[in-house]
Short mmCIF file of C-alpha atoms and ligand atoms in Angstrom, two decimals:
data_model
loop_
_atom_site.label_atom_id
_atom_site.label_comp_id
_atom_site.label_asym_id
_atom_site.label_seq_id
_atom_site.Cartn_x
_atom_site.Cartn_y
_atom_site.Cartn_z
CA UNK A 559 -9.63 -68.61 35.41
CA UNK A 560 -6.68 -70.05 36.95
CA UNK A 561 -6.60 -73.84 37.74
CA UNK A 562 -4.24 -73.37 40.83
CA UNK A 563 -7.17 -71.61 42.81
CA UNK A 564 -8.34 -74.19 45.12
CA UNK A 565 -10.91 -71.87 47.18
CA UNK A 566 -14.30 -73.03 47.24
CA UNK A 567 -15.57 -69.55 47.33
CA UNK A 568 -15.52 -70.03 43.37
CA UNK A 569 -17.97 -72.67 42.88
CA UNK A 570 -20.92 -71.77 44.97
CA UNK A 571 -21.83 -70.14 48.55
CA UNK A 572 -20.59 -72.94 50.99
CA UNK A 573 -21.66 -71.10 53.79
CA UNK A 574 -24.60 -68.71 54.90
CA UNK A 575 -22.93 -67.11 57.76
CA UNK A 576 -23.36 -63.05 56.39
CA UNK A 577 -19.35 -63.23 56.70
CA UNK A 578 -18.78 -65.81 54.07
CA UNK A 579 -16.11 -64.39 51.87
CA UNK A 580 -13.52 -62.53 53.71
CA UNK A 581 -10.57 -60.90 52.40
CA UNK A 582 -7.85 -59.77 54.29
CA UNK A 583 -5.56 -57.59 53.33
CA UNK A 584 -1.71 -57.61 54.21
CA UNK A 585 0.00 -55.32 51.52
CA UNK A 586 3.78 -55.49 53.34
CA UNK A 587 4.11 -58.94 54.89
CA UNK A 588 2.69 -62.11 53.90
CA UNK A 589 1.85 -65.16 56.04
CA UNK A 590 4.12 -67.27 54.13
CA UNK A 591 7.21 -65.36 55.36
CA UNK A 592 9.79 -66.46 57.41
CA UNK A 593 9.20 -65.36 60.74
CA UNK A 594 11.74 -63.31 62.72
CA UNK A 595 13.41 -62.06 59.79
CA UNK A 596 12.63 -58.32 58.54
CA UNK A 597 9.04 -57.15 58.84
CA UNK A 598 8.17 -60.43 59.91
CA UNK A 599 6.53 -61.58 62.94
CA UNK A 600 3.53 -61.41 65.61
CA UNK A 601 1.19 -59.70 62.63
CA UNK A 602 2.03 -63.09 59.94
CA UNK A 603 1.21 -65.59 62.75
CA UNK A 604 -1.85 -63.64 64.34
CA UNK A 605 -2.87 -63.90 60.24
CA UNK A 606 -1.76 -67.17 59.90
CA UNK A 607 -3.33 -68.35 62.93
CA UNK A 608 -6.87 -66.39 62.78
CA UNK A 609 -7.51 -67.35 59.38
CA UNK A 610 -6.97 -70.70 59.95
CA UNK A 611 -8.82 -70.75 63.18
CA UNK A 612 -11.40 -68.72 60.59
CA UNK A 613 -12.05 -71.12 57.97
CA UNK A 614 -13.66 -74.05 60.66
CA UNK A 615 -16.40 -71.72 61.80
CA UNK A 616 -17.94 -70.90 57.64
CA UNK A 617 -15.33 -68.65 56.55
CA UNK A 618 -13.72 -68.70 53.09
CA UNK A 619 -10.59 -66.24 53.30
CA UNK A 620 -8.34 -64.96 51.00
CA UNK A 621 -5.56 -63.15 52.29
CA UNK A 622 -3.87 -60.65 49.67
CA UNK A 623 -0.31 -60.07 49.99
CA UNK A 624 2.16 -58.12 47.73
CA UNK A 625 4.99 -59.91 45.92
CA UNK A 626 8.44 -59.65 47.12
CA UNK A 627 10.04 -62.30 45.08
CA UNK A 628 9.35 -64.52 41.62
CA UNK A 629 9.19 -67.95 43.20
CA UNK A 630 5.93 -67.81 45.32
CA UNK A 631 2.81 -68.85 42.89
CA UNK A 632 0.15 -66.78 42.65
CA UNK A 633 -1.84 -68.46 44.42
CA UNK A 634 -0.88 -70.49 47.61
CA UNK A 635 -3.11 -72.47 50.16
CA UNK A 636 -2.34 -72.02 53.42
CA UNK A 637 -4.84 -74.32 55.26
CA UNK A 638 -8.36 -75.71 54.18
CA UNK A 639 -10.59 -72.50 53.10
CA UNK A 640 -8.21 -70.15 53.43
CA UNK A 641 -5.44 -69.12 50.09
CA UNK A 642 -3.26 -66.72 49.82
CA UNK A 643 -3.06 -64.60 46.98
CA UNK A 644 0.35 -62.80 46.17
CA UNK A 645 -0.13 -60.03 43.85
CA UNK A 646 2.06 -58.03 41.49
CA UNK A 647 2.82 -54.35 42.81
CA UNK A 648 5.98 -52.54 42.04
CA UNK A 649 8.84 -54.79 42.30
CA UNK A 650 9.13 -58.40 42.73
CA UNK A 651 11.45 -57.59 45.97
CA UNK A 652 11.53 -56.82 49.51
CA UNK A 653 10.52 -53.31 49.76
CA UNK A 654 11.14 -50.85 53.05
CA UNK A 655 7.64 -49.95 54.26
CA UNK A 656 8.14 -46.16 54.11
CA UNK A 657 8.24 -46.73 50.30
CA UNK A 658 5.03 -48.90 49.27
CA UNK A 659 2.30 -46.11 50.00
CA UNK A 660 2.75 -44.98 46.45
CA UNK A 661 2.19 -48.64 45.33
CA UNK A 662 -1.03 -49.44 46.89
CA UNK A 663 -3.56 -48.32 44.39
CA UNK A 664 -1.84 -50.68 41.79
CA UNK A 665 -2.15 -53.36 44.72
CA UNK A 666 -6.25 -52.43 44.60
CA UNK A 667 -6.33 -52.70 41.61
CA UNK A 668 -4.54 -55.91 41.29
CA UNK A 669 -7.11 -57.51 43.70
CA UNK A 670 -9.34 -55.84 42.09
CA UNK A 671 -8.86 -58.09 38.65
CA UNK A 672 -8.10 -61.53 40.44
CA UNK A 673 -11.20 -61.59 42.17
CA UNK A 674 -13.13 -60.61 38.80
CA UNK A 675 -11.01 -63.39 37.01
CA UNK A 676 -11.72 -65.56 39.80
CA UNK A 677 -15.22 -64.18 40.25
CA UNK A 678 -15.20 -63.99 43.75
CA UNK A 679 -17.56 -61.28 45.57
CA UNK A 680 -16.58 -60.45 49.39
CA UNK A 681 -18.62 -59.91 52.19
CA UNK A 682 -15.78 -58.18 54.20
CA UNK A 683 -12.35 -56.50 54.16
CA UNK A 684 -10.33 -57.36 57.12
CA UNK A 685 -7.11 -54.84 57.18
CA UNK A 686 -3.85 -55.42 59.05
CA UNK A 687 -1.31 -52.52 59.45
CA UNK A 688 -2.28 -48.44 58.44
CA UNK A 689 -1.24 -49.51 54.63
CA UNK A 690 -3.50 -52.15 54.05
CA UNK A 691 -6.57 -50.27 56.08
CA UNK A 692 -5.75 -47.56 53.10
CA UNK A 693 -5.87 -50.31 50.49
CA UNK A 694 -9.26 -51.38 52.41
CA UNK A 695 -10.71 -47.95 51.42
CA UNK A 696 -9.46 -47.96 47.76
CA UNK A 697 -11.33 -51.76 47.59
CA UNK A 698 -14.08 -50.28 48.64
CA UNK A 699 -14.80 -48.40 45.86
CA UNK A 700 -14.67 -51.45 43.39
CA UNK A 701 -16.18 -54.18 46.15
CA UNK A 702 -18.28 -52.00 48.15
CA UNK A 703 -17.47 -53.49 51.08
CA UNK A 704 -17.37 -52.35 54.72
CA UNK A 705 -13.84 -52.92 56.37
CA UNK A 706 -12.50 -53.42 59.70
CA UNK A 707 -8.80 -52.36 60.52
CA UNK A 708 -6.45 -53.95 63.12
CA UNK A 709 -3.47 -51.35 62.81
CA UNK A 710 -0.89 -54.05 64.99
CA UNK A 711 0.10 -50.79 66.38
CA UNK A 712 0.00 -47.32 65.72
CA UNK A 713 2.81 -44.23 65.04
CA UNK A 714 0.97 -42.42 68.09
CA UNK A 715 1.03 -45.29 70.44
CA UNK A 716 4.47 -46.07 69.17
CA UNK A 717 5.74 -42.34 69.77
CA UNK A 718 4.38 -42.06 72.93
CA UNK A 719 6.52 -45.06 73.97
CA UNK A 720 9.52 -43.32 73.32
CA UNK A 721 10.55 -45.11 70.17
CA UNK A 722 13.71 -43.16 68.46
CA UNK A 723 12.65 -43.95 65.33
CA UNK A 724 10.60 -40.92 63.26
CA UNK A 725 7.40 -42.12 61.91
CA UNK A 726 6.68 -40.76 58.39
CA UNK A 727 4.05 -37.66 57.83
CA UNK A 728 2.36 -39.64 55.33
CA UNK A 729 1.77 -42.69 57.88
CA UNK A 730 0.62 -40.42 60.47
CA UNK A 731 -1.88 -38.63 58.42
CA UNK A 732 -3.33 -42.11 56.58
CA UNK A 733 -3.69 -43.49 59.74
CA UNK A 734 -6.00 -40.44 60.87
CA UNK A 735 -8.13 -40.89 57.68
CA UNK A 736 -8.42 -44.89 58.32
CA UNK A 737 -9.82 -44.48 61.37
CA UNK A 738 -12.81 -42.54 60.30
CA UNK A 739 -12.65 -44.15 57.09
CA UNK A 740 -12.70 -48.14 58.55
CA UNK A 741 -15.93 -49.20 59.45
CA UNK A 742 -14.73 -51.37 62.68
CA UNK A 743 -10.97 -50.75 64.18
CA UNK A 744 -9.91 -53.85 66.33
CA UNK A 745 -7.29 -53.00 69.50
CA UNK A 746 -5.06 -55.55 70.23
CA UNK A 747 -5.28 -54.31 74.17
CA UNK A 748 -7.40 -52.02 75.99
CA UNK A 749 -4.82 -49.57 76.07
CA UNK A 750 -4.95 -49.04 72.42
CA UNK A 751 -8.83 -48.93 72.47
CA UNK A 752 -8.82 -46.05 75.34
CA UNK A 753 -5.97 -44.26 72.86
CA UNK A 754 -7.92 -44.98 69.65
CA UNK A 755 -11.21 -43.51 71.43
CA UNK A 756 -9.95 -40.71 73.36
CA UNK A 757 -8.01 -39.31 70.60
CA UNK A 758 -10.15 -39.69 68.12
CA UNK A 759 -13.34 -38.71 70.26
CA UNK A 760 -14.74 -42.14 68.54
CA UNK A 761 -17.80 -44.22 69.15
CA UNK A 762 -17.18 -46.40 71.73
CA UNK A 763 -18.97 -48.99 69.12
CA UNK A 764 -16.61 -48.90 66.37
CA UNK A 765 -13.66 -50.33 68.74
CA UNK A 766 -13.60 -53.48 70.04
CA UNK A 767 -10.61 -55.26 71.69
CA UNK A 768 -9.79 -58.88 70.67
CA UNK A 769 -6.54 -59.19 71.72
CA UNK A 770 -4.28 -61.86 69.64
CA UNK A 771 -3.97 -65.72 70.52
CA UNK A 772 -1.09 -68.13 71.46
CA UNK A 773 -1.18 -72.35 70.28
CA UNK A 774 -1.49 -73.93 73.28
CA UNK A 775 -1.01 -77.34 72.10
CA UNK A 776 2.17 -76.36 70.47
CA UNK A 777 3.47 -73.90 73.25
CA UNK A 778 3.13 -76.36 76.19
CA UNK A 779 5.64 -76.83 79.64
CA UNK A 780 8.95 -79.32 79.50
CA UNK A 781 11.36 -79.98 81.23
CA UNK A 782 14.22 -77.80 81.23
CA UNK A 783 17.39 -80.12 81.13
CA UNK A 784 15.78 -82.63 78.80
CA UNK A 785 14.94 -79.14 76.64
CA UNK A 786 18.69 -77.88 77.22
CA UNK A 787 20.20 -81.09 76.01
CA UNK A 788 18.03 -81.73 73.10
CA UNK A 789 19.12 -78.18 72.17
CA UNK A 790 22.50 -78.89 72.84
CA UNK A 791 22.66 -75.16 75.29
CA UNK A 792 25.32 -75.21 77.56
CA UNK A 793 24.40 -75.97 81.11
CA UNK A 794 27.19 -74.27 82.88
CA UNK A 795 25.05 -70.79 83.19
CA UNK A 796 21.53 -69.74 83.40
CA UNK A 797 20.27 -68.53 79.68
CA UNK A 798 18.15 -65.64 79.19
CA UNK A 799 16.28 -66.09 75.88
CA UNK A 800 15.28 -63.02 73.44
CA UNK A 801 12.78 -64.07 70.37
CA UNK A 802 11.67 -61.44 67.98
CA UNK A 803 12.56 -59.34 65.22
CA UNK A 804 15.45 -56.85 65.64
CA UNK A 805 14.33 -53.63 65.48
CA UNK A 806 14.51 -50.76 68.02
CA UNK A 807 11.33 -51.06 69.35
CA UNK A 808 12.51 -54.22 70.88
CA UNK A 809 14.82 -53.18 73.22
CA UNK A 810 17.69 -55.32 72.58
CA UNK A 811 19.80 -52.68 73.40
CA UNK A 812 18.58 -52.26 77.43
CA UNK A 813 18.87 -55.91 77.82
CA UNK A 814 22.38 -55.88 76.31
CA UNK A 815 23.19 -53.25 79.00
CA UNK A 816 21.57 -55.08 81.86
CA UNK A 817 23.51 -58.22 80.86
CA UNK A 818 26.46 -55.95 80.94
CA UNK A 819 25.85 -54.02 84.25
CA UNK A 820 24.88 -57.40 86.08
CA UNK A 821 24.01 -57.61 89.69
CA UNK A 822 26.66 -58.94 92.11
CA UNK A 823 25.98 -62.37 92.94
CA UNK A 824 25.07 -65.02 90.38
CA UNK A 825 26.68 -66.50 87.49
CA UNK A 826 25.99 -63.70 84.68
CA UNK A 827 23.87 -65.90 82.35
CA UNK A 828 24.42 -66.33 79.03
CA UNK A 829 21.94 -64.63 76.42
CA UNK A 830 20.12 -66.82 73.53
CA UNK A 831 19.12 -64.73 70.82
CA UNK A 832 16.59 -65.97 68.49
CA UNK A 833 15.89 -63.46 65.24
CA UNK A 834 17.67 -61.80 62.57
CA UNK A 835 19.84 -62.92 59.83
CA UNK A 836 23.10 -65.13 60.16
CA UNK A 837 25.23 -65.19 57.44
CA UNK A 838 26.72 -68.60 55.21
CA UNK A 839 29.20 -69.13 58.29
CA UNK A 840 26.62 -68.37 61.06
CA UNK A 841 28.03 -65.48 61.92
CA UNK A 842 25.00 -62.28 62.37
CA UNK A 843 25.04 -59.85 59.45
CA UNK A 844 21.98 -57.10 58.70
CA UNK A 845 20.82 -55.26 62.05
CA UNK A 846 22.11 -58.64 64.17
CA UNK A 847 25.58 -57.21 63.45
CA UNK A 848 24.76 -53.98 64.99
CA UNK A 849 23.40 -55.80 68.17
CA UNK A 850 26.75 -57.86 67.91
CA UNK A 851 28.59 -54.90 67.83
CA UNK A 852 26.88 -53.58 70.82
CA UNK A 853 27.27 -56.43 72.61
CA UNK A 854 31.04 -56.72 71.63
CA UNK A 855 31.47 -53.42 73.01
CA UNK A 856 29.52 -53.81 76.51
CA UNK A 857 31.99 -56.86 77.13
CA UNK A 858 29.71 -59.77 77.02
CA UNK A 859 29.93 -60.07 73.04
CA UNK A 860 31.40 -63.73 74.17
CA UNK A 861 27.87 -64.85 75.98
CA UNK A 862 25.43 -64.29 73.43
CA UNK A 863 24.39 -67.50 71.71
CA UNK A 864 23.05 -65.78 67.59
CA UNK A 865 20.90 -68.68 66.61
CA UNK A 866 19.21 -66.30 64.04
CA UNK A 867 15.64 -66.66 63.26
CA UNK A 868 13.73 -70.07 63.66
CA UNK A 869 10.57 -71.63 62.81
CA UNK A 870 7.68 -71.23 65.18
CA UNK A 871 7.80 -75.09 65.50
CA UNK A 872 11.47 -75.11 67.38
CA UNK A 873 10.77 -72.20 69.30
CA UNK A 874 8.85 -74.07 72.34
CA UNK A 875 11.91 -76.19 72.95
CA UNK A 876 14.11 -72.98 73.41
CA UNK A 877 11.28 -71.54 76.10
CA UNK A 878 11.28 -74.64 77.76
CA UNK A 879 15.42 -74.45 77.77
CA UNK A 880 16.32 -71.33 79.38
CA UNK A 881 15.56 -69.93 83.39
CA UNK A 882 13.86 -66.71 82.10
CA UNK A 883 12.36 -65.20 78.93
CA UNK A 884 13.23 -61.40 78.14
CA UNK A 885 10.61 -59.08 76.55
CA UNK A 886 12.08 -55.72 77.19
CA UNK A 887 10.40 -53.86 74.26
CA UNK A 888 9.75 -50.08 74.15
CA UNK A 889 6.17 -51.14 72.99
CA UNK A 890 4.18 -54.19 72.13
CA UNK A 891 0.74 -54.37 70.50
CA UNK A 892 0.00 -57.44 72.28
CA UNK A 893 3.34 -59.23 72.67
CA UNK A 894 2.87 -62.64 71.24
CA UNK A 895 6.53 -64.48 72.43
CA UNK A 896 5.48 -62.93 76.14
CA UNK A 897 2.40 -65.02 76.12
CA UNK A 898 3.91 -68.27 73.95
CA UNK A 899 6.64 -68.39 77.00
CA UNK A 900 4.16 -68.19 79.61
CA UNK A 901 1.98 -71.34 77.89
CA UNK A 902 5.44 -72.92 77.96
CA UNK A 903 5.42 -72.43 82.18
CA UNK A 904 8.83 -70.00 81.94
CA UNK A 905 9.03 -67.23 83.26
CA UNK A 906 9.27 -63.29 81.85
CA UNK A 907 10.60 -60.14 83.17
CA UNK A 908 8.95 -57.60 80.25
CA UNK A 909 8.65 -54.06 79.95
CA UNK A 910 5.25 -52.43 81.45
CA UNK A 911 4.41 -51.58 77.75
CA UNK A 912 1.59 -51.72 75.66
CA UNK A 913 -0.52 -55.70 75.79
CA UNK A 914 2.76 -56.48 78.09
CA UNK A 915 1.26 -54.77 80.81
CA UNK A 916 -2.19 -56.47 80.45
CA UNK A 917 -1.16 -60.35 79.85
CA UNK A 918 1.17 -60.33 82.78
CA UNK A 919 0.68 -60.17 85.90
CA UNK A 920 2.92 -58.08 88.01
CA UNK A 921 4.81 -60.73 90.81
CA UNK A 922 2.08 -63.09 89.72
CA UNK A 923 2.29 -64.28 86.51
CA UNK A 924 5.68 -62.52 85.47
CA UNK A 925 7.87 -59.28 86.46
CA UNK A 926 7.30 -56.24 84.63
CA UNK A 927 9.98 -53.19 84.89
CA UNK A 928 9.64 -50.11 83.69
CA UNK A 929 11.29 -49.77 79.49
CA UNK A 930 14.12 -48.76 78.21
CA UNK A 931 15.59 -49.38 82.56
CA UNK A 932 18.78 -51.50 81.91
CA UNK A 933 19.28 -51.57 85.95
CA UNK A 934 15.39 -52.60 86.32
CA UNK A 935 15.53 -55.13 83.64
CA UNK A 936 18.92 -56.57 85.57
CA UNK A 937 17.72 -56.46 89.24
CA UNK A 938 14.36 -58.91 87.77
CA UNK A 939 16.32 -61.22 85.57
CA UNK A 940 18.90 -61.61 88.65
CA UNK A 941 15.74 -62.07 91.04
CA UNK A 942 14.43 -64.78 88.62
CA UNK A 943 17.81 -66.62 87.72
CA UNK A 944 19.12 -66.79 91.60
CA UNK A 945 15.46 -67.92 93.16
CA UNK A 946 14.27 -71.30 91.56
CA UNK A 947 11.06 -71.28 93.91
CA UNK A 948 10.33 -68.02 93.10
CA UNK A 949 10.82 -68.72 89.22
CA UNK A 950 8.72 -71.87 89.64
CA UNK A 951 5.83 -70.12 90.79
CA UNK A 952 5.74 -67.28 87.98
CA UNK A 953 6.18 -70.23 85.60
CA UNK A 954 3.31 -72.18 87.20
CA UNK A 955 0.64 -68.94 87.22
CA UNK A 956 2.11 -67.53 83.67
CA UNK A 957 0.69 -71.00 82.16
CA UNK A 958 -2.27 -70.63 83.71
CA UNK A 959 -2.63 -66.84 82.37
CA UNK A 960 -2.24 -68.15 79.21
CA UNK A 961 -4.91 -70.13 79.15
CA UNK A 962 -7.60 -67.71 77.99
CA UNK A 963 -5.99 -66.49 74.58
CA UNK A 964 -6.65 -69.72 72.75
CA UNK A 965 -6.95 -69.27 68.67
CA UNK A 966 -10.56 -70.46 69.08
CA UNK A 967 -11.48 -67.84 71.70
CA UNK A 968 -9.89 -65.00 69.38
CA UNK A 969 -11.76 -66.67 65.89
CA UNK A 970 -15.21 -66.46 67.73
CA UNK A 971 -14.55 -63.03 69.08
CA UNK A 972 -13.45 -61.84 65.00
CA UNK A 973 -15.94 -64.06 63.56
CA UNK A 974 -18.33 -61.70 65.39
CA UNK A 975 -17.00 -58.83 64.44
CA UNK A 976 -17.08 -59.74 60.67
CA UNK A 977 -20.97 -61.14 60.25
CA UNK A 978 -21.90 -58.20 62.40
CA UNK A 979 -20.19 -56.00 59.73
CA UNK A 980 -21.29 -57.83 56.60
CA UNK A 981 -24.92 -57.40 58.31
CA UNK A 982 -24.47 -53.75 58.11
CA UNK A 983 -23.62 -53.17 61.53
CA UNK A 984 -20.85 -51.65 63.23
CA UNK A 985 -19.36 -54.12 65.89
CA UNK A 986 -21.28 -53.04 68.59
CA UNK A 987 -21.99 -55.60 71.40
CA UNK A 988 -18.30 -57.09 70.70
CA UNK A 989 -16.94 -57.23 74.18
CA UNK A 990 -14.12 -58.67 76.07
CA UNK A 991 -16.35 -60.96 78.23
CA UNK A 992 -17.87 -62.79 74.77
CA UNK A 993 -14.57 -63.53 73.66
CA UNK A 994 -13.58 -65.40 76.93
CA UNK A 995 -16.34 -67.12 77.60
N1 UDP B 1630 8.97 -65.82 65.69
C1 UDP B 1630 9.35 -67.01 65.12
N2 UDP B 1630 10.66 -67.20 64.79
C2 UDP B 1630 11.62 -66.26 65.03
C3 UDP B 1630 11.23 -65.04 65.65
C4 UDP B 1630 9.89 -64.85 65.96
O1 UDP B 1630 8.52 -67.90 64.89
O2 UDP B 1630 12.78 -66.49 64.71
C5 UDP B 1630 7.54 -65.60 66.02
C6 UDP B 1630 7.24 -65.71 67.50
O3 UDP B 1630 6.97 -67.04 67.87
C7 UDP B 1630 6.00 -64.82 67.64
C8 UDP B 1630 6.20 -63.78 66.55
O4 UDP B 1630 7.18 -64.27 65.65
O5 UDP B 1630 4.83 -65.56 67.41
C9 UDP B 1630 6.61 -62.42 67.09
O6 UDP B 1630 5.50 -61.82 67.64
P1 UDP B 1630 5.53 -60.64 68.72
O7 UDP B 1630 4.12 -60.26 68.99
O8 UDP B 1630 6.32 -61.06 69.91
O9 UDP B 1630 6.35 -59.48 68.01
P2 UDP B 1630 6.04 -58.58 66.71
O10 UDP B 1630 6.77 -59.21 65.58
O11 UDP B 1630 4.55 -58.56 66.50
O12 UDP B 1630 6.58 -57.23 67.03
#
């Protein structure tokens, strides 16, 4: 057995909630990535963060991950109770997505032997993305265990948002079969629920929405200047601040344009862009040289701060910084920088897309414009830049909207889920109200 395994799940039964060994599975990303960079964002934290919010209320977790390089051990603890286990699967490198399908069964099978070498017996698989709900249904042959899948966003809802970008056969058709197949399917917002159930012509018991959390200790208002100097920003034009990773479902491109095509009247502000790679001389290279290029070639390659991408730590600084946060995604599962900027009292202008559309409040708690609208997305951030009162009060209610997805709220509401399941039950009485109580 190795010596580096530090769960307590190996030595004895810690805990008698029915849910006391959990694994979760998270075949393409791990939670010890860096965040912002490739396929790395919102689904590590909302891991990160639920585990560890997990582990308080009796749960031991293990969260399997494949491995991408030769440094990480095999074994890695990421808060008390909760490890994550990196396992050999194809090559010891990043991998595109498209291509690890033919690599999960070696994956089961993998976590099949460390948790016989380990002899650890789980209560409950916990899947994130369509991959590891597949892997799920290999494990359950060898653990007979019942699973629950959170797919952080599906091809269908992601098609019908008018994404470019072809989903592959083979992820359309697994994701079918895990939806019978998964025992429990968690919807990051009730949108995704009403797809999952209409579509599917599903039991309205084997869906439940818990949508995903923000830290509101760490995400938490400043003031701006103070936040702008510490930063060292330049104070001579309103920012507008973009955090994520770059892909085209973001929708870097329509705020590029509406920078570009800005209102008359108002300084045009400048545009701090946290994500992506930078190169040795900070300069962007990957897909941040594409949005470079694009920006070059709209004319405002000149006001676009690349700060590449960040821990989560600095990130409430840069909220605090800038006059108005930019979410103009062509779909978000839930959206997790929307909701960290409005704990951090700034205001967003984000697409009406996906969780977007249920975290913020329309003229209340944010501005919401239609996606992929460069005119739309410029006519709100001008509104927000060149009216501090009105900016004040979407920054005042956004902090209050915020208040209700704390980590502990979301842990209860999954902690639910799982005993239910490891009962034998399917996740009835799981509702919205329970979690927010
Ligand atoms: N993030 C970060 N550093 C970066 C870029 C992003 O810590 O450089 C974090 C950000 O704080 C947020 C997450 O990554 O928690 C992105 O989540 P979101 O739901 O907005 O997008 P997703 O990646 O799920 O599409």
């Amino acid at each position: 057995m190795p010596t580096d395994y530090r769960g307590p799940a190996v030595f004895g039964f810690e805990s008698d909630l029915p849910a006391s060994r959990v694994a979760m599975i998270s075949v393409h990303t791990s939670p010890l990535a860096s965040l912002g960079r490739a396929d790395a964002g919102g689904m590590n934290v909302y891991i990160r963060e639920l585990c560890c919010h997990l582990a308080p209320l009796g749960h031991q977790i293990d969260i399997f991950a494949r491995r991408v390089d030769t440094e990480t051990p095999d074994v890695t603890e990421l808060c008390p109770g909760v490890n994550v286990i990196t396992l050999t699967a194809g090559p010891a490198e990043p991998l595109h997505k498209d291509d690890l399908f033919p690599l999960l069964p070696e994956f089961a099978n993998q976590a099949v032997l460390s948790s016989l070498r380990r002899g650890v017996r789980y209560d409950v698989v916990h899947a994130h993305y369509w991959l590891s709900g597949w892997t799920a249904h290999l494990l359950r042959r060898y653990w007979d265990t019942p699973f629950v899948t959170m797919f952080h966003t599906t091809a269908h809802m992601k098609r019908s948002s008018g994404n470019s970008t072809v989903e592959s056969p083979q992820r359309i058709a697994t994701e079918r079969q895990v939806i019978d197949l998964s025992d429990s399917l968690i919807a990051a917002n009730p949108a995704e629920r009403a797809d999952l159930l209409w579509r599917q012509r599903m039991r309205t018991d084997k869906v439940c929405t818990v949508p995903p959390g923000v830290d509101l200790d760490l995400f938490t208002p400043g003031d701006r200047d103070a936040a702008r100097r510490r930063l060292g920003l330049p104070g001579d034009r309103p920012l507008v601040l973009f955090v994520g990773r770059i892909d085209p479902i973001k929708g870097i491109d329509t705020l590029v344009r509406a920078l570009a095509d800005w209102p008359a009247g108002g300084l045009r502000p400048r545009l701090v862009l946290i994500g992506g790679d930078l190169d040795p001389g900070g300069s962007p290279t990957g897909d941040l040289a594409a949005v470079a290029r694009q920006a070059d070639t709209a004319g405002i390659g000149g006001d676009v701060l690349y700060l590449g991408s960040r821990p989560q730590s600095d990130l409430p600084d840069f909220y605090r910084a800038v006059d108005v946060v930019a979410v103009p995604s062509l779909y978000e599962s839930f959206g997790l920088v929307a909701v960290e900027a409005m704990a951090c009292g700034r205001p967003v202008v984000a697409s009406r897309a996906g969780g977007l559309a249920f975290t913020i409040e329309d003229g209340e708690s944010g501005l919401l414009v239609p996606a992929a609208d460069p005119a739309a997305l410029a006519t709100a951030l001008h509104s927000v830049v060149n009216d501090v009162t009105l900016a004040d009060r979407l920054g005042k209610a956004a902090r209050e909207a915020a208040y209700p997805f704390s980590w502990e709220a979301v842990a209860s509401g999954i902690s639910h889920i799982l005993n239910r399941l490891a009962l034998g039950h399917r996740a009835d009485l799981c509702c919205d109200e329970e979690i927010f109580a």
